[in-house]
PDB file of C-alpha atoms in Angstrom:
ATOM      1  CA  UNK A   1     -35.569  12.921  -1.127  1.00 47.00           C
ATOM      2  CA  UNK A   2     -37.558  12.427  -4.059  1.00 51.00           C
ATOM      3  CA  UNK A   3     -39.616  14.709  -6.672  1.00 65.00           C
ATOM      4  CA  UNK A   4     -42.403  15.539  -6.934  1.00 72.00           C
ATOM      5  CA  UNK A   5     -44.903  13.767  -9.074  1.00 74.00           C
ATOM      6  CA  UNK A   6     -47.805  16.132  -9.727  1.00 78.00           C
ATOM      7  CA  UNK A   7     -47.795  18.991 -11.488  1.00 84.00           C
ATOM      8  CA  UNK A   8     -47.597  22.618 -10.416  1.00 88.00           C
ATOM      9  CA  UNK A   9     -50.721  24.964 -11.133  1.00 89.00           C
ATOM     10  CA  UNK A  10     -48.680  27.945 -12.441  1.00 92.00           C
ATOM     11  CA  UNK A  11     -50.239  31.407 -11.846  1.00 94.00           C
ATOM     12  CA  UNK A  12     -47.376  34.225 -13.450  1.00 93.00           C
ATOM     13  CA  UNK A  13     -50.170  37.074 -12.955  1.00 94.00           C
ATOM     14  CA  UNK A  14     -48.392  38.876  -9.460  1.00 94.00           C
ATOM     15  CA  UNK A  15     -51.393  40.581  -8.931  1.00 94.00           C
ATOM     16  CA  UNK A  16     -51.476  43.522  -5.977  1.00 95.00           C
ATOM     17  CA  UNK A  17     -50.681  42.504  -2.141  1.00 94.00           C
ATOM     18  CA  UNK A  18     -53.588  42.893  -0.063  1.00 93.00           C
ATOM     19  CA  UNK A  19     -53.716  45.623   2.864  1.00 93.00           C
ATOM     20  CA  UNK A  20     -52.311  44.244   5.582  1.00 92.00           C
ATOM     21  CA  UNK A  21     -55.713  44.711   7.436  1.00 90.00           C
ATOM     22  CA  UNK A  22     -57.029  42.741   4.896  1.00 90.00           C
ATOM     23  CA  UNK A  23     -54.541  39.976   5.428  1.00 90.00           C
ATOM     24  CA  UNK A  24     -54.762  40.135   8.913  1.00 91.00           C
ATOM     25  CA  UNK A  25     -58.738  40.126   9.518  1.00 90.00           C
ATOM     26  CA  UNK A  26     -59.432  38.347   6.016  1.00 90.00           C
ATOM     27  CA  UNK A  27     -62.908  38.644   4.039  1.00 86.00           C
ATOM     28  CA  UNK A  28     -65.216  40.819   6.263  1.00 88.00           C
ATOM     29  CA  UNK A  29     -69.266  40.948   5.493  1.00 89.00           C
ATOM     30  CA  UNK A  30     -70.182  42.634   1.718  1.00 86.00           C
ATOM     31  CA  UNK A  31     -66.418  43.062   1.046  1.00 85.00           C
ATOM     32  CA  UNK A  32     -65.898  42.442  -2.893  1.00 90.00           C
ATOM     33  CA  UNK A  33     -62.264  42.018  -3.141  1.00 90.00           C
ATOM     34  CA  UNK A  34     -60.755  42.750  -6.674  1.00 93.00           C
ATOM     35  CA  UNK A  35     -59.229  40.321  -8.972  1.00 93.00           C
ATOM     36  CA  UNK A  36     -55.654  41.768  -8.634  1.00 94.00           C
ATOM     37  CA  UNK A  37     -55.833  40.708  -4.902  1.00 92.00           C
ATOM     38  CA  UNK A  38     -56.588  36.920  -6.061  1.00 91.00           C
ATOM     39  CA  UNK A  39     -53.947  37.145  -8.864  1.00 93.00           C
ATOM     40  CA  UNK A  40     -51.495  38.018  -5.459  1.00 95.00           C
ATOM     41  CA  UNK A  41     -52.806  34.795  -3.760  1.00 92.00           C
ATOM     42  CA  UNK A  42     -52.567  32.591  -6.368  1.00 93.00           C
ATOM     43  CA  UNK A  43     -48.858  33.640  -7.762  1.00 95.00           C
ATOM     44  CA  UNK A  44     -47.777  33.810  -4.237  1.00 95.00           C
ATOM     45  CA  UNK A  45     -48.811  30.358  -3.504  1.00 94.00           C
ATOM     46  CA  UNK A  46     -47.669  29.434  -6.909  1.00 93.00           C
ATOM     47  CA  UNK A  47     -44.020  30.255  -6.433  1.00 95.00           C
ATOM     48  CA  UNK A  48     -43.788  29.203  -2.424  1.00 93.00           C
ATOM     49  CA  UNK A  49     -44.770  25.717  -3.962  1.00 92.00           C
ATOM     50  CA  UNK A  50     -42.144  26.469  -7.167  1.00 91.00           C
ATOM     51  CA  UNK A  51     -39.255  27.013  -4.664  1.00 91.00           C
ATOM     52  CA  UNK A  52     -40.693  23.789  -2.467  1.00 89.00           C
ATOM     53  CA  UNK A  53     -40.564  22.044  -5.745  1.00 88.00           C
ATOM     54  CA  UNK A  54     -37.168  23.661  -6.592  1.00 87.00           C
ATOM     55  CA  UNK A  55     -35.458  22.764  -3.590  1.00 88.00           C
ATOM     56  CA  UNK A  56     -36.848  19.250  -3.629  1.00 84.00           C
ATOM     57  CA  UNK A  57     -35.123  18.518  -7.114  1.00 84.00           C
ATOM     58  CA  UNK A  58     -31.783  19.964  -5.839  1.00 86.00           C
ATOM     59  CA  UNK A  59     -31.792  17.790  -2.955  1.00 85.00           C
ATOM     60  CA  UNK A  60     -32.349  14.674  -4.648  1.00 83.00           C
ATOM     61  CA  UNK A  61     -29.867  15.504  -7.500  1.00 83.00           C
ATOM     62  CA  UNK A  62     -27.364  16.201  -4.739  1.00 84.00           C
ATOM     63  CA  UNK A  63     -28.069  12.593  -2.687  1.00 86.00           C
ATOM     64  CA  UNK A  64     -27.870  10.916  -6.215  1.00 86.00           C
ATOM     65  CA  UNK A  65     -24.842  12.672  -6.820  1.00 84.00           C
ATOM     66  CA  UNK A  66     -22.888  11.972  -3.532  1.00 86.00           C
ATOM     67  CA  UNK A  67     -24.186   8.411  -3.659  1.00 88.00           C
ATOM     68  CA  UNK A  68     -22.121   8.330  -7.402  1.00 89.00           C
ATOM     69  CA  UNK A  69     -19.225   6.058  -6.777  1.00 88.00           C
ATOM     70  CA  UNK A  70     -17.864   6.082 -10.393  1.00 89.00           C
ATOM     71  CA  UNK A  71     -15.861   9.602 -10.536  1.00 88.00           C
ATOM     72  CA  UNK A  72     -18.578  11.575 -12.468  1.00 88.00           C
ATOM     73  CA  UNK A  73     -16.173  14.421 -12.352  1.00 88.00           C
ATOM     74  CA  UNK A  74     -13.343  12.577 -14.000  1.00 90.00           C
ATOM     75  CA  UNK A  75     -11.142  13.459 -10.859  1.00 89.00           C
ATOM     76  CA  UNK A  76      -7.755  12.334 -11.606  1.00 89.00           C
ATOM     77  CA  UNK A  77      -5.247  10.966  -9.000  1.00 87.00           C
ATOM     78  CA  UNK A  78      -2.884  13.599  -9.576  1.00 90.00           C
ATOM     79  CA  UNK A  79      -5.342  16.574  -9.252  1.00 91.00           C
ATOM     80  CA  UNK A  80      -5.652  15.086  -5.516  1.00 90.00           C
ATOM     81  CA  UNK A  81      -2.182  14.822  -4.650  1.00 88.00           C
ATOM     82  CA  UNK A  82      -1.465  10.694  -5.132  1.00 87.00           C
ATOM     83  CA  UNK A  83       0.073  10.450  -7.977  1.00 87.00           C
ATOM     84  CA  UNK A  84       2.632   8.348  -6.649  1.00 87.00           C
ATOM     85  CA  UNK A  85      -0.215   6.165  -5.668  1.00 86.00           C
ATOM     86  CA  UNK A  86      -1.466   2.537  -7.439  1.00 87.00           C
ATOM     87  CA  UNK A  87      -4.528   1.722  -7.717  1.00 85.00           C
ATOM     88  CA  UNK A  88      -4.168  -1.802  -6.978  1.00 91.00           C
ATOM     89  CA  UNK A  89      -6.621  -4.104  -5.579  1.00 93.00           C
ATOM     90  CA  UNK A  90      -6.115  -6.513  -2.548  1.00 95.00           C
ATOM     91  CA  UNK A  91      -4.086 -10.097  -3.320  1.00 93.00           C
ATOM     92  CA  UNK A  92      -6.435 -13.495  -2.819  1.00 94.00           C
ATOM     93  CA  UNK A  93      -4.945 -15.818  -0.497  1.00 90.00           C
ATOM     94  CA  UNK A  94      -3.646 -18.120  -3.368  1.00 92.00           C
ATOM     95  CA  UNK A  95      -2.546 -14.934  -5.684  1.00 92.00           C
ATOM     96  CA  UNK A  96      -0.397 -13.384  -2.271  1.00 90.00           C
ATOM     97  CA  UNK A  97       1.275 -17.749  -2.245  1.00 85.00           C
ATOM     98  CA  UNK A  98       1.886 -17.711  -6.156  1.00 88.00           C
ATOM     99  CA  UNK A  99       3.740 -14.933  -5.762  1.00 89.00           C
ATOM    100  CA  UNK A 100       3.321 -13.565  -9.690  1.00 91.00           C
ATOM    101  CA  UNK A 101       1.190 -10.705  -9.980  1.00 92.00           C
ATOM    102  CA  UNK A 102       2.647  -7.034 -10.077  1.00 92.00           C
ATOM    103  CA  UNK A 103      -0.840  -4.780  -9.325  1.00 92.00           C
ATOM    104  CA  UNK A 104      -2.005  -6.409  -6.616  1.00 93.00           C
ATOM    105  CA  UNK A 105      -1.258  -5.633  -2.581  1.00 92.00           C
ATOM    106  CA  UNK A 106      -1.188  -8.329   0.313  1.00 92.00           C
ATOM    107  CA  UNK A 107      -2.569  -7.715   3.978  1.00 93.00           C
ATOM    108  CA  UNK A 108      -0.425  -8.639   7.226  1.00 92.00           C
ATOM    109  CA  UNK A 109      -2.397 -11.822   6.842  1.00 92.00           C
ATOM    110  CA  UNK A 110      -1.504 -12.947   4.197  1.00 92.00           C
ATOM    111  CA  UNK A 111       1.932 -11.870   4.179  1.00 89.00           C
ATOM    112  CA  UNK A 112       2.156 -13.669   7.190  1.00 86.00           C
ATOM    113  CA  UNK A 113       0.448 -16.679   5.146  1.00 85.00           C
ATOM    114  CA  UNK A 114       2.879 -16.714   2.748  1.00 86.00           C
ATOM    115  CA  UNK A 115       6.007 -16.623   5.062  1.00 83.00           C
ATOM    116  CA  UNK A 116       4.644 -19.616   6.501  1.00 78.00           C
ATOM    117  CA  UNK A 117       4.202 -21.564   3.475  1.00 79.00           C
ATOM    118  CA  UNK A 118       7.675 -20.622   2.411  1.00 77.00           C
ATOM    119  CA  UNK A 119       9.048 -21.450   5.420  1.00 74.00           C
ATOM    120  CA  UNK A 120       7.190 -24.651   5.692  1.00 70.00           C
ATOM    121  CA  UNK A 121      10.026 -26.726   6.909  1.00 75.00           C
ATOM    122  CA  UNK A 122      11.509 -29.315  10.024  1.00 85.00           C
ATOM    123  CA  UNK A 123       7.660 -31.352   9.303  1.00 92.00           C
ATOM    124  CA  UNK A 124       8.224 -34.345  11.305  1.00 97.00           C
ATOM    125  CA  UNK A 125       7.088 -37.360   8.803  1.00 98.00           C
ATOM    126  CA  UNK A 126       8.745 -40.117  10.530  1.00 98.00           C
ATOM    127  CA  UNK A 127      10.518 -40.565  14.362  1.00 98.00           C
ATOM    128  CA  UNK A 128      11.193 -43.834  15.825  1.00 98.00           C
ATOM    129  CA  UNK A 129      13.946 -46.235  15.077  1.00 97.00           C
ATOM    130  CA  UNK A 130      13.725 -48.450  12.254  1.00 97.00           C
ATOM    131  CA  UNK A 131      16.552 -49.673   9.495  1.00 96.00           C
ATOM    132  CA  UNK A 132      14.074 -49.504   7.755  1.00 98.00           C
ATOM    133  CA  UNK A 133      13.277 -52.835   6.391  1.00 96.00           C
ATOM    134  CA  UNK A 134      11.195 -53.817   3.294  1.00 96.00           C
ATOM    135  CA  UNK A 135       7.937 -53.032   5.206  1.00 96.00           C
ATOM    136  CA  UNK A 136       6.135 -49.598   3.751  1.00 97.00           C
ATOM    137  CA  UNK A 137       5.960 -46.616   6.349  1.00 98.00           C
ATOM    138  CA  UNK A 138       3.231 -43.948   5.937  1.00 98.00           C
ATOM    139  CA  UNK A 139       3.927 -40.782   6.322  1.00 98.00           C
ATOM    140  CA  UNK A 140       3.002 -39.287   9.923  1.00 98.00           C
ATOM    141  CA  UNK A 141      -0.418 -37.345   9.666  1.00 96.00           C
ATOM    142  CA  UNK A 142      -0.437 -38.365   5.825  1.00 97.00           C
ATOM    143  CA  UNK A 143       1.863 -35.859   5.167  1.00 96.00           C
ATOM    144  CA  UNK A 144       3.456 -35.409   1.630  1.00 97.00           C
ATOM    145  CA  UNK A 145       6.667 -35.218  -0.203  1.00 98.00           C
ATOM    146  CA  UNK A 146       5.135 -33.174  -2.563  1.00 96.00           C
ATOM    147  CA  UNK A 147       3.854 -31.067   0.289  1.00 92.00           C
ATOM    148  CA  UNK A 148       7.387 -30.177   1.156  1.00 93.00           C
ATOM    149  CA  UNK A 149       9.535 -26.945   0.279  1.00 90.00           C
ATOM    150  CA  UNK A 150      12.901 -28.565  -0.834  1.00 93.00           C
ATOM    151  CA  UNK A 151      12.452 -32.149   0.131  1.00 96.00           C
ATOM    152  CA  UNK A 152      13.284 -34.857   2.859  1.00 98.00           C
ATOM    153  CA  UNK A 153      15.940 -35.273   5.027  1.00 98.00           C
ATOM    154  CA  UNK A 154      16.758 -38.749   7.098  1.00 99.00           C
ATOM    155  CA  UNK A 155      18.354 -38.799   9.999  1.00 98.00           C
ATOM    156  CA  UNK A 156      20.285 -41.459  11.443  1.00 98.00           C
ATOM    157  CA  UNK A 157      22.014 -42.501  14.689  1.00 97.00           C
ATOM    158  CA  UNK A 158      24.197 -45.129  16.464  1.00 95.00           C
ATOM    159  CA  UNK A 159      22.335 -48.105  16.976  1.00 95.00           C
ATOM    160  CA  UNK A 160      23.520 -51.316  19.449  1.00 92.00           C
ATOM    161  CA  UNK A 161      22.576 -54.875  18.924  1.00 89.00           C
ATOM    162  CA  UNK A 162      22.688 -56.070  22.299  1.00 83.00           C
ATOM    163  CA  UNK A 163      21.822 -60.034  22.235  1.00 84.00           C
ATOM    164  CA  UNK A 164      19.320 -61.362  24.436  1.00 83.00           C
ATOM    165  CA  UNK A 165      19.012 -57.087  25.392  1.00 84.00           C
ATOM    166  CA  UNK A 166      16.770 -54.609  24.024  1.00 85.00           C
ATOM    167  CA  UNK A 167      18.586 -52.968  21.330  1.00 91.00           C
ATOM    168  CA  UNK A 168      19.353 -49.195  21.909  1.00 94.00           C
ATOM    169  CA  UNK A 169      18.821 -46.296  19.679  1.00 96.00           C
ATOM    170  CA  UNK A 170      21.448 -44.403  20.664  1.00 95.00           C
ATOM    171  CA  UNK A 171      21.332 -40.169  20.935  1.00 96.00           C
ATOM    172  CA  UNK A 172      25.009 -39.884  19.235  1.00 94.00           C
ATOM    173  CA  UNK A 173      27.086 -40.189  16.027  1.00 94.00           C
ATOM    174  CA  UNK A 174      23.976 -38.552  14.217  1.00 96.00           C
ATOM    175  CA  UNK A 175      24.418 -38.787  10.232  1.00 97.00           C
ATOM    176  CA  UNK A 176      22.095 -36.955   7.953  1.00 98.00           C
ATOM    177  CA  UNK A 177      20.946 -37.721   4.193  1.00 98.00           C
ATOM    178  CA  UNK A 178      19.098 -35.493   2.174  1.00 98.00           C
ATOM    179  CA  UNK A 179      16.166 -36.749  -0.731  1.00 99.00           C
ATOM    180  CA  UNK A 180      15.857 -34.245  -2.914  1.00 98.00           C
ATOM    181  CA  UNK A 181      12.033 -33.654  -3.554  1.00 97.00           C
ATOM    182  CA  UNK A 182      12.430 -33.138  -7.273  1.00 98.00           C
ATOM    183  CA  UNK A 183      13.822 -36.592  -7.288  1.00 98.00           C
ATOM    184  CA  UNK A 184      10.427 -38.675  -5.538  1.00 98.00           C
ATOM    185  CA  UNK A 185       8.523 -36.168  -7.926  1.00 98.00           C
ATOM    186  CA  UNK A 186      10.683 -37.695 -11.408  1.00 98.00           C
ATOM    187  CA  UNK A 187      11.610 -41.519  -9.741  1.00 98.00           C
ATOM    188  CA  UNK A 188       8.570 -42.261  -7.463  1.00 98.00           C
ATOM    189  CA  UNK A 189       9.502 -45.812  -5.618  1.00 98.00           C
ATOM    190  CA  UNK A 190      12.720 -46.170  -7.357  1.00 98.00           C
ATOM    191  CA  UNK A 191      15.618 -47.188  -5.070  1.00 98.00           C
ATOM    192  CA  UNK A 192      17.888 -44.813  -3.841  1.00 98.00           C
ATOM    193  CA  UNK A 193      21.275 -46.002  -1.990  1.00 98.00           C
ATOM    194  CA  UNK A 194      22.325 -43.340   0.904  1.00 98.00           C
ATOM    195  CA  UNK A 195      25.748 -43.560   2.667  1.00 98.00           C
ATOM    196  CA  UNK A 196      25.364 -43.617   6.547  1.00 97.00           C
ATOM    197  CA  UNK A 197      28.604 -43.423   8.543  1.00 95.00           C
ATOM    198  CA  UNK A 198      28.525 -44.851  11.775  1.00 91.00           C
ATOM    199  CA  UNK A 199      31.446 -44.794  14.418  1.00 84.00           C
ATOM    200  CA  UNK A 200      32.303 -48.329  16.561  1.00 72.00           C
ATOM    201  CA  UNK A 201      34.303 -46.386  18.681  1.00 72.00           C
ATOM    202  CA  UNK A 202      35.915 -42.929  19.413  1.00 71.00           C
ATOM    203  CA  UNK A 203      38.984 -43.450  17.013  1.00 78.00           C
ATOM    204  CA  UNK A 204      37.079 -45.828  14.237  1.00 82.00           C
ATOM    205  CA  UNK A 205      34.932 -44.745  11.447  1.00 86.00           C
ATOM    206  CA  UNK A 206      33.449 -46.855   8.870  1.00 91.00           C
ATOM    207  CA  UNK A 207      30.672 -46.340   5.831  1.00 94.00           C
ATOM    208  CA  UNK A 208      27.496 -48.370   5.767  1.00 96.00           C
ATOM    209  CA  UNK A 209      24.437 -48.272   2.724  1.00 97.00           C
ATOM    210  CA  UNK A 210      20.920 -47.609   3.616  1.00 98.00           C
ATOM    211  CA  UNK A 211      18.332 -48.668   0.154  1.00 98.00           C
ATOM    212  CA  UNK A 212      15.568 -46.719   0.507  1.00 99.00           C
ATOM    213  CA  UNK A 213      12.425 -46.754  -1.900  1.00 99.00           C
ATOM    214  CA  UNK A 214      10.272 -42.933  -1.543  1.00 99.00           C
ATOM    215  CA  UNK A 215       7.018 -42.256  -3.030  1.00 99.00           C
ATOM    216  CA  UNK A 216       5.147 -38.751  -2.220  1.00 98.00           C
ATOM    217  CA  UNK A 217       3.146 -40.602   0.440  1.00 98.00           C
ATOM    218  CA  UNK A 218       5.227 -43.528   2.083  1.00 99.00           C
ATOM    219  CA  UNK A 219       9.246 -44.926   2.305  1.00 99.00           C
ATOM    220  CA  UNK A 220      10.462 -48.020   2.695  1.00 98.00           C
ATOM    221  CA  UNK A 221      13.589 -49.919   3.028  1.00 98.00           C
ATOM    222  CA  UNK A 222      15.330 -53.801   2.002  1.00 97.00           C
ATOM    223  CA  UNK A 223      16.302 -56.413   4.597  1.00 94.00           C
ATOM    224  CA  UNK A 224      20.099 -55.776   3.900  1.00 95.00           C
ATOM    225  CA  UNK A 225      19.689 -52.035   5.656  1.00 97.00           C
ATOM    226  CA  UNK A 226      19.826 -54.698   8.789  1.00 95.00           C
ATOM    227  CA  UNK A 227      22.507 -57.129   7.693  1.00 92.00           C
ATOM    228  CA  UNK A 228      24.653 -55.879   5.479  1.00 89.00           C
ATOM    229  CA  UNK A 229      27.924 -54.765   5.865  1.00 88.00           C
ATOM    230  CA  UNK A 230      27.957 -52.204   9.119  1.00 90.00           C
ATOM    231  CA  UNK A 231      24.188 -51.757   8.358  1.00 93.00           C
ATOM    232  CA  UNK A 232      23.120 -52.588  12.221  1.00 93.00           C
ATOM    233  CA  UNK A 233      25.042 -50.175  13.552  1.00 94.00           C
ATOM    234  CA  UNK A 234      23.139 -47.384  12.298  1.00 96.00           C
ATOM    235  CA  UNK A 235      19.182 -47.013  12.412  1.00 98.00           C
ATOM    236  CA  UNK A 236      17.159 -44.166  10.852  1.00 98.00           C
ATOM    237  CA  UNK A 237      15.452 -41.872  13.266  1.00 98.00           C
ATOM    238  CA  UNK A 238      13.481 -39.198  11.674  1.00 98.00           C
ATOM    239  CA  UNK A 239      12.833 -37.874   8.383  1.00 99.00           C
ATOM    240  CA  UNK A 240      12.163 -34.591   8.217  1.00 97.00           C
ATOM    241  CA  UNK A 241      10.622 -32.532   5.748  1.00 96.00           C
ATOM    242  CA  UNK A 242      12.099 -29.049   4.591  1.00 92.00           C
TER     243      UNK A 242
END
C-alpha cells in the first residue's frame, strides 16, 4: 500500500462535542451553532484522516520491509541456530565435473553427472575382426581417445585361416592390450608394437606382434599384423575405451 500524496488540513483546535441531539438530528431551522462545535468537527475529522494517514505509512513501511531480502537487521547465522551451516551456493554442471571448488554444493543431478563422467568406461570404439592392416579405422560414432577416462584397450582372439573357407573369428584364447591414453595424447600416429599370444592348440603357446598406429580419432595397423610370424592366428576384436 502506498502513501498518501496530498497533504493533510490540520485542525489542533478540539473544540466542544456537540449534544448528541445535535449530532443525531443535525442543523435544525435558526439554529446558530457556536464555533467550538466546528473546531470539534474539524479536529475530529482531522485526526480520523491523521490515523488513516498513519496507518497507511506503517503498512507500506512494513511491505517494503518484508519484501527486504538483504538482512536489514544484520541477522547473523548463529543468532538463528546454523552456525554449523555454509552458505554455499549451488555447483554449475562443469564446476560439480572439475571437481575443484570448496564453497560450492552439487544436486543429485549432478552428482549423478559426475559419476557418470568418471565412470565413463567399456565405450565400444571398434568390434569386428580385423588384423588390422594398414587401412585407417574411424572410431565408432566418432568417438575419441581423448574422450576416454584412462585410455584404450584391444582385444584380441583366436583367429583360423581356413583356405578356400571363410576364415573364423573365433570366441576363445582372448588376449588383451592396453594403450595408455596419455601415450596417443604425447605420440599421436606413432607406432606402437603390442604382444598378442595366441594358442595353436591346448598344450602350445606362442607370442605374435600386432603394429598399431593411434591417433585421438582413428587406428590403424601394417600388412605384417597378417603375415608375420604367428600374426594370422590372432585378429583384433574390439577396442574398448576406459
Amino acid at each position: 500500500m502506498s502513501r498518501f500524496n496530498a497533504n493533510l488540513a490540520r485542525w489542533e483546535a478540539t473544540g466542544t462535542k456537540p449534544p448528541d441531539s445535535t449530532i443525531q438530528n443535525g442543523w435544525l431551522a435558526g439554529t446558530k451553532p457556536p464555533a467550538d462545535w466546528f473546531n470539534w468537527y474539524f479536529n475530529s475529522t482531522y485526526t480520523a484522516l491523521k490515523e488513516i494517514q498513519e496507518v497507511a505509512a506503517l503498512n507500506a513501511d512494513l511491505v517494503s520491509h518484508t519484501a527486504n531480502i538483504d538482512n536489514p537487521h544484520s541477522v547473523t547465522k548463529a543468532q538463528v541456530g546454523l552456525s554449523d551451516v555454509e552458505n554455499f551456493g549451488i555447483a554449475s554442471l562443469d564446476e560439480a565435473k572439475a571437481g575443484i571448488a570448496n564453497n560450492k554444493l552439487m544436486t543429485p543431478a549432478s552428482v549423478l553427472a559426475v559419476i557418470k563422467d568418471k565412470f565413463n568406461t567399456q565405450n565400444i570404439l571398434f568390434e569386428g575382426a580385423a588384423w588390422p592392416s594398414g587401412n585407417t579405422y574411424k572410431f565408432a560414432n566418432a568417438q575419441k581417445v581423448s574422450d576416454q577416462n584412462l585410455g584404450l584397450i584391444f582385444i584380441w582372439s583366436d583367429y583360423d585361416v581356413l583356405p578356400g573357407s571363410a576364415s573364423v573369428a573365433n570366441n576363445y584364447n582372448f588376449d588383451f592390450s592396453f594403450i595408455p591414453k596419455f601415450f596417443v595424447t604425447k605420440h599421436a600416429g606413432a607406432n606402437v608394437n603390442v604382444p598378442v599370444a595366441t594358442n595353436f592348440n591346448a598344450s602350445v603357446a606362442s607370442i605374435t606382434i600386432k603394429t598399431l598406429y593411434i591417433t585421438d580419432t582413428t587406428f590403424a595397423g601394417h600388412d605384417l599384423n597378417s603375415s608375420g610370424l604367428n600374426a594370422n592366428d590372432a585378429i583384433l576384436r574390439y577396442i574398448i575405451g576406459v
